[in-house]
mmCIF file of C-alpha atoms in Angstrom:
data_model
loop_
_atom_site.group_PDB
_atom_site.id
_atom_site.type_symbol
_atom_site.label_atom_id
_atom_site.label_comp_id
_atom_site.label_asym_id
_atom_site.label_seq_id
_atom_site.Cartn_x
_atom_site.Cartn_y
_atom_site.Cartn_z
ATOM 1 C CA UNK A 1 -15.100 -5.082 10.035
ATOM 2 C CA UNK A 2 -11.500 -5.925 11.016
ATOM 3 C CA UNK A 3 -8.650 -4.366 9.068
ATOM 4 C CA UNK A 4 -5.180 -5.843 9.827
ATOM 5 C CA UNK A 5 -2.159 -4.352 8.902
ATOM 6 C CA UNK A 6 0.570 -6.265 8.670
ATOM 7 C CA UNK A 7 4.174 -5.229 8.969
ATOM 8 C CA UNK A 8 7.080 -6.325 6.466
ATOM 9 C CA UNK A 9 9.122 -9.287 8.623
ATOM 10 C CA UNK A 10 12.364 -7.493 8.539
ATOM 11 C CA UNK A 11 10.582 -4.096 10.046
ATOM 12 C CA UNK A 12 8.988 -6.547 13.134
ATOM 13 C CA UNK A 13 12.670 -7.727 13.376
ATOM 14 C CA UNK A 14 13.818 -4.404 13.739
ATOM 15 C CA UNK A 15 11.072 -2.913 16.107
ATOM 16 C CA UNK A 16 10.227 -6.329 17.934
ATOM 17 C CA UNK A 17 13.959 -7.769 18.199
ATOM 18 C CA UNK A 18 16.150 -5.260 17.826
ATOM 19 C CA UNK A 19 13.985 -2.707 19.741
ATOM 20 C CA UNK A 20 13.953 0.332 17.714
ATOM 21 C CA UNK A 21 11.213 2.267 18.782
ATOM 22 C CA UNK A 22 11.138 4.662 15.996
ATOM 23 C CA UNK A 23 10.180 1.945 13.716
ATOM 24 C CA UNK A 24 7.341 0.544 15.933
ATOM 25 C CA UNK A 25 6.385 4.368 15.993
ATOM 26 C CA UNK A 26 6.549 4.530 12.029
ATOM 27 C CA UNK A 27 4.162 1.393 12.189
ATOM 28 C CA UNK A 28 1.662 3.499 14.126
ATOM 29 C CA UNK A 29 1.512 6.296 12.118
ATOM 30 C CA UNK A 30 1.321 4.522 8.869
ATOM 31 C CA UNK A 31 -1.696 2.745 10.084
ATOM 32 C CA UNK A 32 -3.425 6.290 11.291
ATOM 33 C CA UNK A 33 -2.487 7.527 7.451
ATOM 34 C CA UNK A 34 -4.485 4.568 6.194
ATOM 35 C CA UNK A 35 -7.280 4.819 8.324
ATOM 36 C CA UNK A 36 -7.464 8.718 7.991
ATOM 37 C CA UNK A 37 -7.510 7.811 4.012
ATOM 38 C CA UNK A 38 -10.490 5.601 4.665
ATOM 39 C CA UNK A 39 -12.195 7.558 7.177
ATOM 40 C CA UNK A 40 -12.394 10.716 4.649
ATOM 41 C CA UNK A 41 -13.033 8.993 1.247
ATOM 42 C CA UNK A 42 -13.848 5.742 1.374
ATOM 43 C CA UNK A 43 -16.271 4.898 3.924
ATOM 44 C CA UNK A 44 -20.127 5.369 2.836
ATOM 45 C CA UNK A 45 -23.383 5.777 4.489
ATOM 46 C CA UNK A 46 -26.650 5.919 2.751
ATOM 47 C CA UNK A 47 -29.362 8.822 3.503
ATOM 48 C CA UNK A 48 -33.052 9.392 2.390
ATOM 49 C CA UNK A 49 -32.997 12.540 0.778
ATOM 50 C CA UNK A 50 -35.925 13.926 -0.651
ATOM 51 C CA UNK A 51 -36.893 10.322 -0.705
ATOM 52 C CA UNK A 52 -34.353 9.607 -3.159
ATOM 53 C CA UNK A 53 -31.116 7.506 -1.246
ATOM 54 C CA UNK A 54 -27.834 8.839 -1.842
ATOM 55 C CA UNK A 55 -24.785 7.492 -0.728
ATOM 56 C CA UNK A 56 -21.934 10.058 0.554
ATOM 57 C CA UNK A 57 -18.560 9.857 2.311
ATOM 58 C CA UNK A 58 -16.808 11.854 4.706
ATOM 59 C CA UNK A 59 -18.369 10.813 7.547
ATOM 60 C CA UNK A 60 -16.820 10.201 10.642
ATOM 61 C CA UNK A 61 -15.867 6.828 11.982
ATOM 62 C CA UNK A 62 -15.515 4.919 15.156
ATOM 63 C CA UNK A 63 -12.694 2.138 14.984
ATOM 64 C CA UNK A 64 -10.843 0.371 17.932
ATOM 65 C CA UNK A 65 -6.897 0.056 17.254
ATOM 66 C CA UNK A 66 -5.314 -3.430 18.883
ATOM 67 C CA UNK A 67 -1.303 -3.600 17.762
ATOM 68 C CA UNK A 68 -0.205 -7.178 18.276
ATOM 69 C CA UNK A 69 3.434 -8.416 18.182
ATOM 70 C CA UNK A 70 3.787 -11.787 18.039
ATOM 71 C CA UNK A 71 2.510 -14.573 15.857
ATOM 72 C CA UNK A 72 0.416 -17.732 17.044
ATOM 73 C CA UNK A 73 3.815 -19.223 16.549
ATOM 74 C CA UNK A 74 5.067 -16.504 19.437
ATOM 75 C CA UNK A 75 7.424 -14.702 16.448
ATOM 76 C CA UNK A 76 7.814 -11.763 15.745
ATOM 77 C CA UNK A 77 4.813 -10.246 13.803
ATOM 78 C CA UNK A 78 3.929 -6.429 13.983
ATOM 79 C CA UNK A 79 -0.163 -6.105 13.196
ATOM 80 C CA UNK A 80 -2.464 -3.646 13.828
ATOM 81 C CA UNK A 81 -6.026 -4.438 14.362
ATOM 82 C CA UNK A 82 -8.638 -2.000 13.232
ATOM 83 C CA UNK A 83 -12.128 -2.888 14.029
ATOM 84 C CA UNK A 84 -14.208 -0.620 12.417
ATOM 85 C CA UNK A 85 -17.764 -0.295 13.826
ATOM 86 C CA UNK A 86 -21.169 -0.182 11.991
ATOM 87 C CA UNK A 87 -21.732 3.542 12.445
ATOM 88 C CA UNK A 88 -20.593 6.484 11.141
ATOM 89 C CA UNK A 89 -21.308 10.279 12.415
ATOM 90 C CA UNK A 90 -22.952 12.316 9.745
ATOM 91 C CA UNK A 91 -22.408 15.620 9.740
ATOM 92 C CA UNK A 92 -25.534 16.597 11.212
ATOM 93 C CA UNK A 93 -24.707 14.892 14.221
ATOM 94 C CA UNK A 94 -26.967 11.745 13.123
ATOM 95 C CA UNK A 95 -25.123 8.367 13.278
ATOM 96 C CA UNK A 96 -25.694 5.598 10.338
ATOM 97 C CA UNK A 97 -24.639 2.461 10.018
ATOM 98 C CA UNK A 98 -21.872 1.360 7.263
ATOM 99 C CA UNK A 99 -22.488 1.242 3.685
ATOM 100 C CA UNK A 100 -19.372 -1.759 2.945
ATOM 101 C CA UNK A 101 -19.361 -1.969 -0.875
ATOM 102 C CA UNK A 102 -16.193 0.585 -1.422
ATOM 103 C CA UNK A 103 -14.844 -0.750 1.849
ATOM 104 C CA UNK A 104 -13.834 -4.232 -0.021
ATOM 105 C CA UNK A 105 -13.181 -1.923 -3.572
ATOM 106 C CA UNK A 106 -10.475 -0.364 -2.058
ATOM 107 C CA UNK A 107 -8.981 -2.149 0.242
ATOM 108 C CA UNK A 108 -5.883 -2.677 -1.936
ATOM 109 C CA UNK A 109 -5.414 1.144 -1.875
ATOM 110 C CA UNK A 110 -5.781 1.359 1.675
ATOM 111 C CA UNK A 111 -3.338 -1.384 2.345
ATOM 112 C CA UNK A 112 -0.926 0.595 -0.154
ATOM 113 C CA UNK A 113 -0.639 3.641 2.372
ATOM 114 C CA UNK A 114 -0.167 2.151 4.870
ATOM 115 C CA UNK A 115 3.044 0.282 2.868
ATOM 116 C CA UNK A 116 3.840 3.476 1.103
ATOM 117 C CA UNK A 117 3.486 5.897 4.493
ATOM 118 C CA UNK A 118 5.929 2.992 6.040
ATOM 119 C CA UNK A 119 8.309 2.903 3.698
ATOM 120 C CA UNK A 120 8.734 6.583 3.655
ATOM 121 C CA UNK A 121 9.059 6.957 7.481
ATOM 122 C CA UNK A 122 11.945 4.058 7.323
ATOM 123 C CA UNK A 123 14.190 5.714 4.722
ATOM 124 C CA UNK A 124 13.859 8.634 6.587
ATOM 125 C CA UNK A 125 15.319 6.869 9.349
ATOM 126 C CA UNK A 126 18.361 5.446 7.367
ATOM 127 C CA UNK A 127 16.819 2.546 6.437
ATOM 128 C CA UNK A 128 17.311 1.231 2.785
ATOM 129 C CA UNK A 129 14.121 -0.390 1.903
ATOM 130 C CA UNK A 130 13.323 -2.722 -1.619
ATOM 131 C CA UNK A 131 11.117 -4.448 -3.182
ATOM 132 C CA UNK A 132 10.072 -7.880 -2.460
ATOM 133 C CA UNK A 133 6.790 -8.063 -5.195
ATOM 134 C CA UNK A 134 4.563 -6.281 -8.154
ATOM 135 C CA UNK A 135 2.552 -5.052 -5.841
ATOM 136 C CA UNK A 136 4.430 -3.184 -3.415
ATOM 137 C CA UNK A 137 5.354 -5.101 -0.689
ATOM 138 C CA UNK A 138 8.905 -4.665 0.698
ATOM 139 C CA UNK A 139 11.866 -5.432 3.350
ATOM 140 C CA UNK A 140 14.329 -3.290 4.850
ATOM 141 C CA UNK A 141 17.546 -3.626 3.226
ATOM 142 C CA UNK A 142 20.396 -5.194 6.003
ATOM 143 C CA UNK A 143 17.957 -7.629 7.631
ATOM 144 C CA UNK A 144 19.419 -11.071 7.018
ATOM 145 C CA UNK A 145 16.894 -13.055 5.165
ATOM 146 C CA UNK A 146 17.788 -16.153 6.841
ATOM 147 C CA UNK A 147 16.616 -14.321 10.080
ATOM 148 C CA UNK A 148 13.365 -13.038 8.600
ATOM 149 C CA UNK A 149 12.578 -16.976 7.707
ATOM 150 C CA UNK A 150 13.763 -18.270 10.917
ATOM 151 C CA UNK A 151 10.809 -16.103 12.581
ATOM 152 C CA UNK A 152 8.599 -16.960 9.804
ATOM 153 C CA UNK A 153 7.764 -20.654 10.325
ATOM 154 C CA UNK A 154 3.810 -19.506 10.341
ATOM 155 C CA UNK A 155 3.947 -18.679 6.777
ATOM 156 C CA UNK A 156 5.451 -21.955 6.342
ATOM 157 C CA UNK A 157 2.489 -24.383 7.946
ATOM 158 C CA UNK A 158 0.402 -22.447 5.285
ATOM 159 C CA UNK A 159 2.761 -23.015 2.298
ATOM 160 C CA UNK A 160 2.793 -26.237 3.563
ATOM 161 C CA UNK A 161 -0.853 -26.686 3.450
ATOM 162 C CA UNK A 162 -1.566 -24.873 0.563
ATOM 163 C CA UNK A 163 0.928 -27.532 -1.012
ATOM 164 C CA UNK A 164 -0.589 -30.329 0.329
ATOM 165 C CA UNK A 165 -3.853 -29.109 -1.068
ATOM 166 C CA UNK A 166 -2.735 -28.623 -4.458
ATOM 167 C CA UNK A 167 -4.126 -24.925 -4.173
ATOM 168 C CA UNK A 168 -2.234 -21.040 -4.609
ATOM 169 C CA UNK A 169 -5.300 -18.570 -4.698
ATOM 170 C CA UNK A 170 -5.778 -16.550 -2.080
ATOM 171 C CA UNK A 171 -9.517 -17.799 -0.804
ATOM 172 C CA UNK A 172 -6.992 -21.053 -0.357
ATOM 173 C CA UNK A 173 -4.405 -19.520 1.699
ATOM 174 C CA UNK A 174 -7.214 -17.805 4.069
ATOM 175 C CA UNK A 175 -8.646 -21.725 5.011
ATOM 176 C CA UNK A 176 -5.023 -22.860 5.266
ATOM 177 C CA UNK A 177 -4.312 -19.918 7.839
ATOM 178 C CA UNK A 178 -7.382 -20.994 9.783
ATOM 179 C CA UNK A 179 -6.904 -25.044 9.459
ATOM 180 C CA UNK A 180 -3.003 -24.805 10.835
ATOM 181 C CA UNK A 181 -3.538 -21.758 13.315
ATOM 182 C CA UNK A 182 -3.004 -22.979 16.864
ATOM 183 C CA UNK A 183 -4.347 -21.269 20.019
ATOM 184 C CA UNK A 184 -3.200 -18.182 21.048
ATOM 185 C CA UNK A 185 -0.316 -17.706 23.948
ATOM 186 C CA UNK A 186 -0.443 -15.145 26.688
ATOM 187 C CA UNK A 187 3.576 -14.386 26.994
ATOM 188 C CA UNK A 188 5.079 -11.152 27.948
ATOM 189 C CA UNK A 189 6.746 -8.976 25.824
ATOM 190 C CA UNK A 190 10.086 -9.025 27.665
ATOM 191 C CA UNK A 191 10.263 -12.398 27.473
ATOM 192 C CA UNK A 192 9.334 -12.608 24.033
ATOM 193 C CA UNK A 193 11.855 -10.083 23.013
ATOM 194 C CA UNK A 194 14.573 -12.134 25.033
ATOM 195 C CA UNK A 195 13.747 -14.639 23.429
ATOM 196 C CA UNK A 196 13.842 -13.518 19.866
ATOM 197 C CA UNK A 197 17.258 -11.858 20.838
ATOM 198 C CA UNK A 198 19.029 -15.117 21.890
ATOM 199 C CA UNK A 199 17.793 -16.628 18.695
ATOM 200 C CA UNK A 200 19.345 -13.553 16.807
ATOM 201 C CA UNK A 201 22.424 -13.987 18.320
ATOM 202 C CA UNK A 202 23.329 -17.518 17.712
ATOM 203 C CA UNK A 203 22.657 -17.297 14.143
ATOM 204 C CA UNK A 204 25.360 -14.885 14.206
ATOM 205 C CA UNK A 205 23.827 -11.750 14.156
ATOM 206 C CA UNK A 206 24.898 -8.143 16.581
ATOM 207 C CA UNK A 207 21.587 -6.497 17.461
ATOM 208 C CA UNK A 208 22.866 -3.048 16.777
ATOM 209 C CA UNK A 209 23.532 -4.187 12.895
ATOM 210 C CA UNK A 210 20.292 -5.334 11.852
ATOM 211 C CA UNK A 211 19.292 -3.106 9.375
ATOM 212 C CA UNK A 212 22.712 -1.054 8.898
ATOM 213 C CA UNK A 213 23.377 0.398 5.617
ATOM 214 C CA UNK A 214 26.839 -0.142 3.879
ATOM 215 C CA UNK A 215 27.435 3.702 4.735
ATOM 216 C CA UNK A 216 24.558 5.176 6.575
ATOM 217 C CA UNK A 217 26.401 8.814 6.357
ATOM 218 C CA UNK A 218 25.027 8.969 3.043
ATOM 219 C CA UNK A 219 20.895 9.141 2.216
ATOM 220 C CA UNK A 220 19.220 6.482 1.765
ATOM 221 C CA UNK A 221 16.292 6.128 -0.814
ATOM 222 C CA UNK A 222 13.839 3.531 -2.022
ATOM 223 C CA UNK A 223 16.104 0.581 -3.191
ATOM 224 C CA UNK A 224 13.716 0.022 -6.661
ATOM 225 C CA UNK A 225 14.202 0.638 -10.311
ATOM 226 C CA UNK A 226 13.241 3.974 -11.472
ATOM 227 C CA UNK A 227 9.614 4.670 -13.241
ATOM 228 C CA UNK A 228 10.792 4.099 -17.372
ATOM 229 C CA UNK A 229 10.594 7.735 -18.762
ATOM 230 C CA UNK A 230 11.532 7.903 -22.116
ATOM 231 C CA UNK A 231 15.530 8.375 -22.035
ATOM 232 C CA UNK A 232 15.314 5.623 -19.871
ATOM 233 C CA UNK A 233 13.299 2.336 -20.718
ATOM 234 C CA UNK A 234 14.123 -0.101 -17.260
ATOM 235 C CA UNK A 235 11.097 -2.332 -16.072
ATOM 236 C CA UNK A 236 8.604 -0.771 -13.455
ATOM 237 C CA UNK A 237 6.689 -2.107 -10.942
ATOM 238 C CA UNK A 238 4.090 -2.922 -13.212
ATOM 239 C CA UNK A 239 3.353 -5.950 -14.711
ATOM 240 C CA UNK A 240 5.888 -5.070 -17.598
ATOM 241 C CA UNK A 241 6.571 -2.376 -20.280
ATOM 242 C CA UNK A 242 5.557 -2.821 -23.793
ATOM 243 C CA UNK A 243 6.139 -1.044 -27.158
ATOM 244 C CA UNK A 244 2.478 -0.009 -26.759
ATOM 245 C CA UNK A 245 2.774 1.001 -23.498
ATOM 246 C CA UNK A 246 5.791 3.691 -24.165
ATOM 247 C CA UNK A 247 3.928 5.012 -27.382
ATOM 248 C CA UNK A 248 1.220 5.691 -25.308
ATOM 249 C CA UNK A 249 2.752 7.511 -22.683
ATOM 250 C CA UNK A 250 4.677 9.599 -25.168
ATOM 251 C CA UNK A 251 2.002 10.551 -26.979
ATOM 252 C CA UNK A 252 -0.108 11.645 -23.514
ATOM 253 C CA UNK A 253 3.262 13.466 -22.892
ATOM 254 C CA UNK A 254 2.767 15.559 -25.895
ATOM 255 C CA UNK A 255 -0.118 16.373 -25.620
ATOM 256 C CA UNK A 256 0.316 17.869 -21.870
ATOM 257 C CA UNK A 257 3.442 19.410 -22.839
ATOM 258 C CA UNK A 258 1.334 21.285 -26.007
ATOM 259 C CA UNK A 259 -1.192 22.438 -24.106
ATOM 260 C CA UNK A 260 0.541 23.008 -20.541
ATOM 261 C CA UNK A 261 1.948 27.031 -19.835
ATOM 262 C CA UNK A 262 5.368 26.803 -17.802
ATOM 263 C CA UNK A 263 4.455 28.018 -14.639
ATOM 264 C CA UNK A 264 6.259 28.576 -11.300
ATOM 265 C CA UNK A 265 2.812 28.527 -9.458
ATOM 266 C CA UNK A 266 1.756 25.203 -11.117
ATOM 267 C CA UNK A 267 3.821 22.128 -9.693
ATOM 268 C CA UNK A 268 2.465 20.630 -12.763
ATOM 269 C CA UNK A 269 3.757 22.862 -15.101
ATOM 270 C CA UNK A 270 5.516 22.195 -18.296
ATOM 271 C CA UNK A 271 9.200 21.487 -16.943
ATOM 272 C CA UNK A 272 7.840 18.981 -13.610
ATOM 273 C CA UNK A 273 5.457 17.267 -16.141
ATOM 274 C CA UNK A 274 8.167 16.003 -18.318
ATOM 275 C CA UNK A 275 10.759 15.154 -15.450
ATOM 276 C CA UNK A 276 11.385 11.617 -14.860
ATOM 277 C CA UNK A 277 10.678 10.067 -12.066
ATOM 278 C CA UNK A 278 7.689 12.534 -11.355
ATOM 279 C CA UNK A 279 4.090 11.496 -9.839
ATOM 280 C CA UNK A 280 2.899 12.222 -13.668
ATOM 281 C CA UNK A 281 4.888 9.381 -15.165
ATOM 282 C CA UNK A 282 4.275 7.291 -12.839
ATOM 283 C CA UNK A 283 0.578 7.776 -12.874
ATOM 284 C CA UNK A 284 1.252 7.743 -16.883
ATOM 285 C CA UNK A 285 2.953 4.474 -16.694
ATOM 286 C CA UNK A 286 -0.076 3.012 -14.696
ATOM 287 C CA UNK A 287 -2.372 3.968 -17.039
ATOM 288 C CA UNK A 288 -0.959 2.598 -20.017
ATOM 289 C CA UNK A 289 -0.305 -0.542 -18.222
ATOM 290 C CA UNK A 290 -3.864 -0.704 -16.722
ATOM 291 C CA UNK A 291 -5.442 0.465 -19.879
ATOM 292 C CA UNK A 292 -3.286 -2.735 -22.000
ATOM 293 C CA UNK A 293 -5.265 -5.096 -19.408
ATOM 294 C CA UNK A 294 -8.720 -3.437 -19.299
ATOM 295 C CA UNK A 295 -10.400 -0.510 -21.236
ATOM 296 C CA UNK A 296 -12.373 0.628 -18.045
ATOM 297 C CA UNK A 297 -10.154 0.100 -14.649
ATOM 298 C CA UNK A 298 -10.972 1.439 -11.030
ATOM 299 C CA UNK A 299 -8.849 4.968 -10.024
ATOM 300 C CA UNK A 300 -8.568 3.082 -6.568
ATOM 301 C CA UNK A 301 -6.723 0.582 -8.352
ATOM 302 C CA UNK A 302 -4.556 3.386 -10.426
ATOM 303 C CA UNK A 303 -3.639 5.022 -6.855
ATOM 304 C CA UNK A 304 -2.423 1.691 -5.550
ATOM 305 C CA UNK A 305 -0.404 0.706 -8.198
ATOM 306 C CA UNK A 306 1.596 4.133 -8.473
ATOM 307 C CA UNK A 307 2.192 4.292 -4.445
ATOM 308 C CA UNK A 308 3.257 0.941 -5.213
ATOM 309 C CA UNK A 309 5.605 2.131 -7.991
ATOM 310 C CA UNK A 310 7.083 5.291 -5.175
ATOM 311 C CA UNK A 311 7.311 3.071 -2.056
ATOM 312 C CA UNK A 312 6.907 6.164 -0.499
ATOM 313 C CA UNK A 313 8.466 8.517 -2.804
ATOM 314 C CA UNK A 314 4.844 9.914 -3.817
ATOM 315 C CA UNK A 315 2.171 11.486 -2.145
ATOM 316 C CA UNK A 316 -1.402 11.043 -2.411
ATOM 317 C CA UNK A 317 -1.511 14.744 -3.566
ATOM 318 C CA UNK A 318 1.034 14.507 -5.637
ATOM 319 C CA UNK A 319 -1.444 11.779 -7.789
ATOM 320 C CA UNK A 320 -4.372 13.476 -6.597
ATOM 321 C CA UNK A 321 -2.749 16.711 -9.003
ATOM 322 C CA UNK A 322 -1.631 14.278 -11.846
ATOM 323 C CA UNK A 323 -4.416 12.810 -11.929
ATOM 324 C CA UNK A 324 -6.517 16.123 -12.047
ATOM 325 C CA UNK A 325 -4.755 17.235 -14.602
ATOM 326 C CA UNK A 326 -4.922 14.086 -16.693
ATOM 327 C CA UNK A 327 -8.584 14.506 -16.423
ATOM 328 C CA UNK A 328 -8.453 18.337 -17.154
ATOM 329 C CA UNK A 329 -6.719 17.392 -20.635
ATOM 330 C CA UNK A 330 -9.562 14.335 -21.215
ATOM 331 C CA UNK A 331 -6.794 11.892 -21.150
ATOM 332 C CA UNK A 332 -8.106 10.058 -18.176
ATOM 333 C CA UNK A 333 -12.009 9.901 -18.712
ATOM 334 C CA UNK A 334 -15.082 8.893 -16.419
ATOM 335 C CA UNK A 335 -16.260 5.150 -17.624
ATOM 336 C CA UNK A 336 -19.175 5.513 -20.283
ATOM 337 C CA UNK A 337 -21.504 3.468 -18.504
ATOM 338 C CA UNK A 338 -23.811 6.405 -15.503
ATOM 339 C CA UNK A 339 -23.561 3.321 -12.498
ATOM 340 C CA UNK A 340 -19.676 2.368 -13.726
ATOM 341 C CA UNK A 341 -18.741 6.131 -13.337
ATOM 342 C CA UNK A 342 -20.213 6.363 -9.809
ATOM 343 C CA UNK A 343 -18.823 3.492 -8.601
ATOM 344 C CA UNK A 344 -15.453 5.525 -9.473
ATOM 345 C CA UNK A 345 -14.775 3.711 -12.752
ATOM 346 C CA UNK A 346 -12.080 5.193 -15.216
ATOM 347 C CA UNK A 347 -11.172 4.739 -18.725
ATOM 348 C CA UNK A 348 -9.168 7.146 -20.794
ATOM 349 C CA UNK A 349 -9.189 8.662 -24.310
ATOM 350 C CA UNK A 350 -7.227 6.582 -26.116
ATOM 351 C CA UNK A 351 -9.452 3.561 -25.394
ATOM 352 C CA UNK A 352 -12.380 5.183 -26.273
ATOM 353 C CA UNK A 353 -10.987 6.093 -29.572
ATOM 354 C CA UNK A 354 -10.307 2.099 -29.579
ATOM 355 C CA UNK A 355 -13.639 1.202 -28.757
#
């Protein structure tokens, strides 16, 4: 299996053209988060146990790591390559091949630390970053966008293709990126990078300010609208929030905030629950929104969207807690249906109550 993960244009720009290593580095280690992520939880292996098969995780995995950094179109394109192998270690010391079901199931949550990891490692750099889409992509504030386009003419051949079609789903754009792909280039990396800086240049562009913010002294945070709490009712990244959607939430507040004991030992006590802009509302806020689309929803899927809503400003185990708690206080429930619930299937109270 071959996992790519793609970097933003403006962060190629800035580790490919304007040759900040420290962002190339961030690209690294956001990939290893992912991959760790998918290594411990998601991967699967199946086992004859007593004669009866069971399916576990935590296995470990064998993956080769190839980081490109240039496009067929010889732009600038930060990837990462992860072939994944058909075998996993058990912990016995037995290897097994792949079991690739959850592989494909969460796949969007695995892209989404990668994103989120990134995003975090820029700001801490000085980089601004914002959002670009719903589903938490992003570019690095200071990045010209006519510079991101002018290295972006592959995207184009597929918009153009996908126009000429007639099509905009996504098994669409995969044929288009194989039917206007040309052959691949063997040029060095010096060149390439002398290249891309000559083109920089004559647009107009210094190296050294690609990137800046308009006062770097100060520090720099995720350039995206806060999560709506309920002093403050500004649109998330989800699809949208509705009437429904902040009646909801309130009344999950409540009931956390009855039955929750302030505690300075519990980061999810009383006071942090209620905060705005907390890993709780955001993982709040995703489930009413989820829960106004579907009454049963994958917590892959839940994940995703509120590291989407962070762009790095949460933590897997900062949802990992809200989450447990939400499930301690039977507001986030396992689905109804035994092979629905397995397959990590969630629905919450309120729906059932619905149903």
């Amino acid at each position: 299996i071959d996992l790519t993960f793609s970097a933003p244009k403006s962060v190629s720009v800035l580790a490919l053209v304007k040759g900040d290593r420290a962002v190339l580095q961030a690209h690294d280690e956001a990939v290893t988060s992912a991959l760790a992520y998918l290594e411990k939880n998601v991967l699967e292996t199946r086992k004859s146990v007593d004669g009866v098969i069971e399916v576990t995780t935590g296995q470990d995995m064998v993956a080769a790591l190839f980081r490109e950094e240039a496009s067929r179109n010889l732009e600038p394109q930060l990837h990462t390559h992860a072939v994944v192998a058909n075998m996993v270690r058990d912990a016995d010391g037995s290897w097994r091949s792949l079991h690739n079901p959850s592989i494909y199931s969460n796949k969007m949550l695995v892209g989404q630390i990668y994103r989120s990891h990134l995003a975090k490692s820029l700001t801490a750099l000085g980089y601004g970053v914002e959002r670009t889409s719903e589903d938490g992509l992003f570019e690095v504030t200071g990045v010209p966008k006519e510079l991101c386009e002018t290295f972006s003419t592959r995207r184009q051949e597929i918009k153009a293709q996908l126009k000429a079609w007639g099509r905009a789903d996504a098994t669409a754009a995969a044929n288009a990126a194989v039917a206007t792909r040309r052959a691949k280039q063997s040029v060095g990396p010096e060149r390439l990078m002398e290249a891309w800086q000559v083109i920089t240049k004559k647009l107009g562009y210094e190296l050294d300010q690609l990137g800046r913010m308009p006062d770097r002294s100060k520090e720099t945070a995720a350039a995206v609208a806060p999560i709506p709490t309920m002093d403050n009712k500004a649109p998330t990244f989800l699809s949208r929030v509705t009437s429904a959607m902040t009646v909801l939430v309130a009344r999950w507040r409540a009931a956390l905030g009855a039955s929750a004991e302030p505690s300075t030992s519990d980061p999810l006590a009383l006071d942090a629950v209620i905060r705005r802009d907390t890993a709780m509302d955001a993982v709040l806020y995703g489930l009413a929104d989820l829960s106004e689309r579907s009454s049963v929803f994958s917590l892959s899927n839940l994940k995703a969207a509120v590291l989407s809503s962070g762009l790095g400003k949460f933590s897997l185990h900062d949802i990992d807690q809200a989450v447990a708690t939400l499930t301690e206080k039977n507001v986030i429930l396992p689905a109804v249906h035994p092979e629905m619930a397995k397959a990590g299937m969630i629905t919450t109270g309120a729906a059932l109550e619905t149903e």
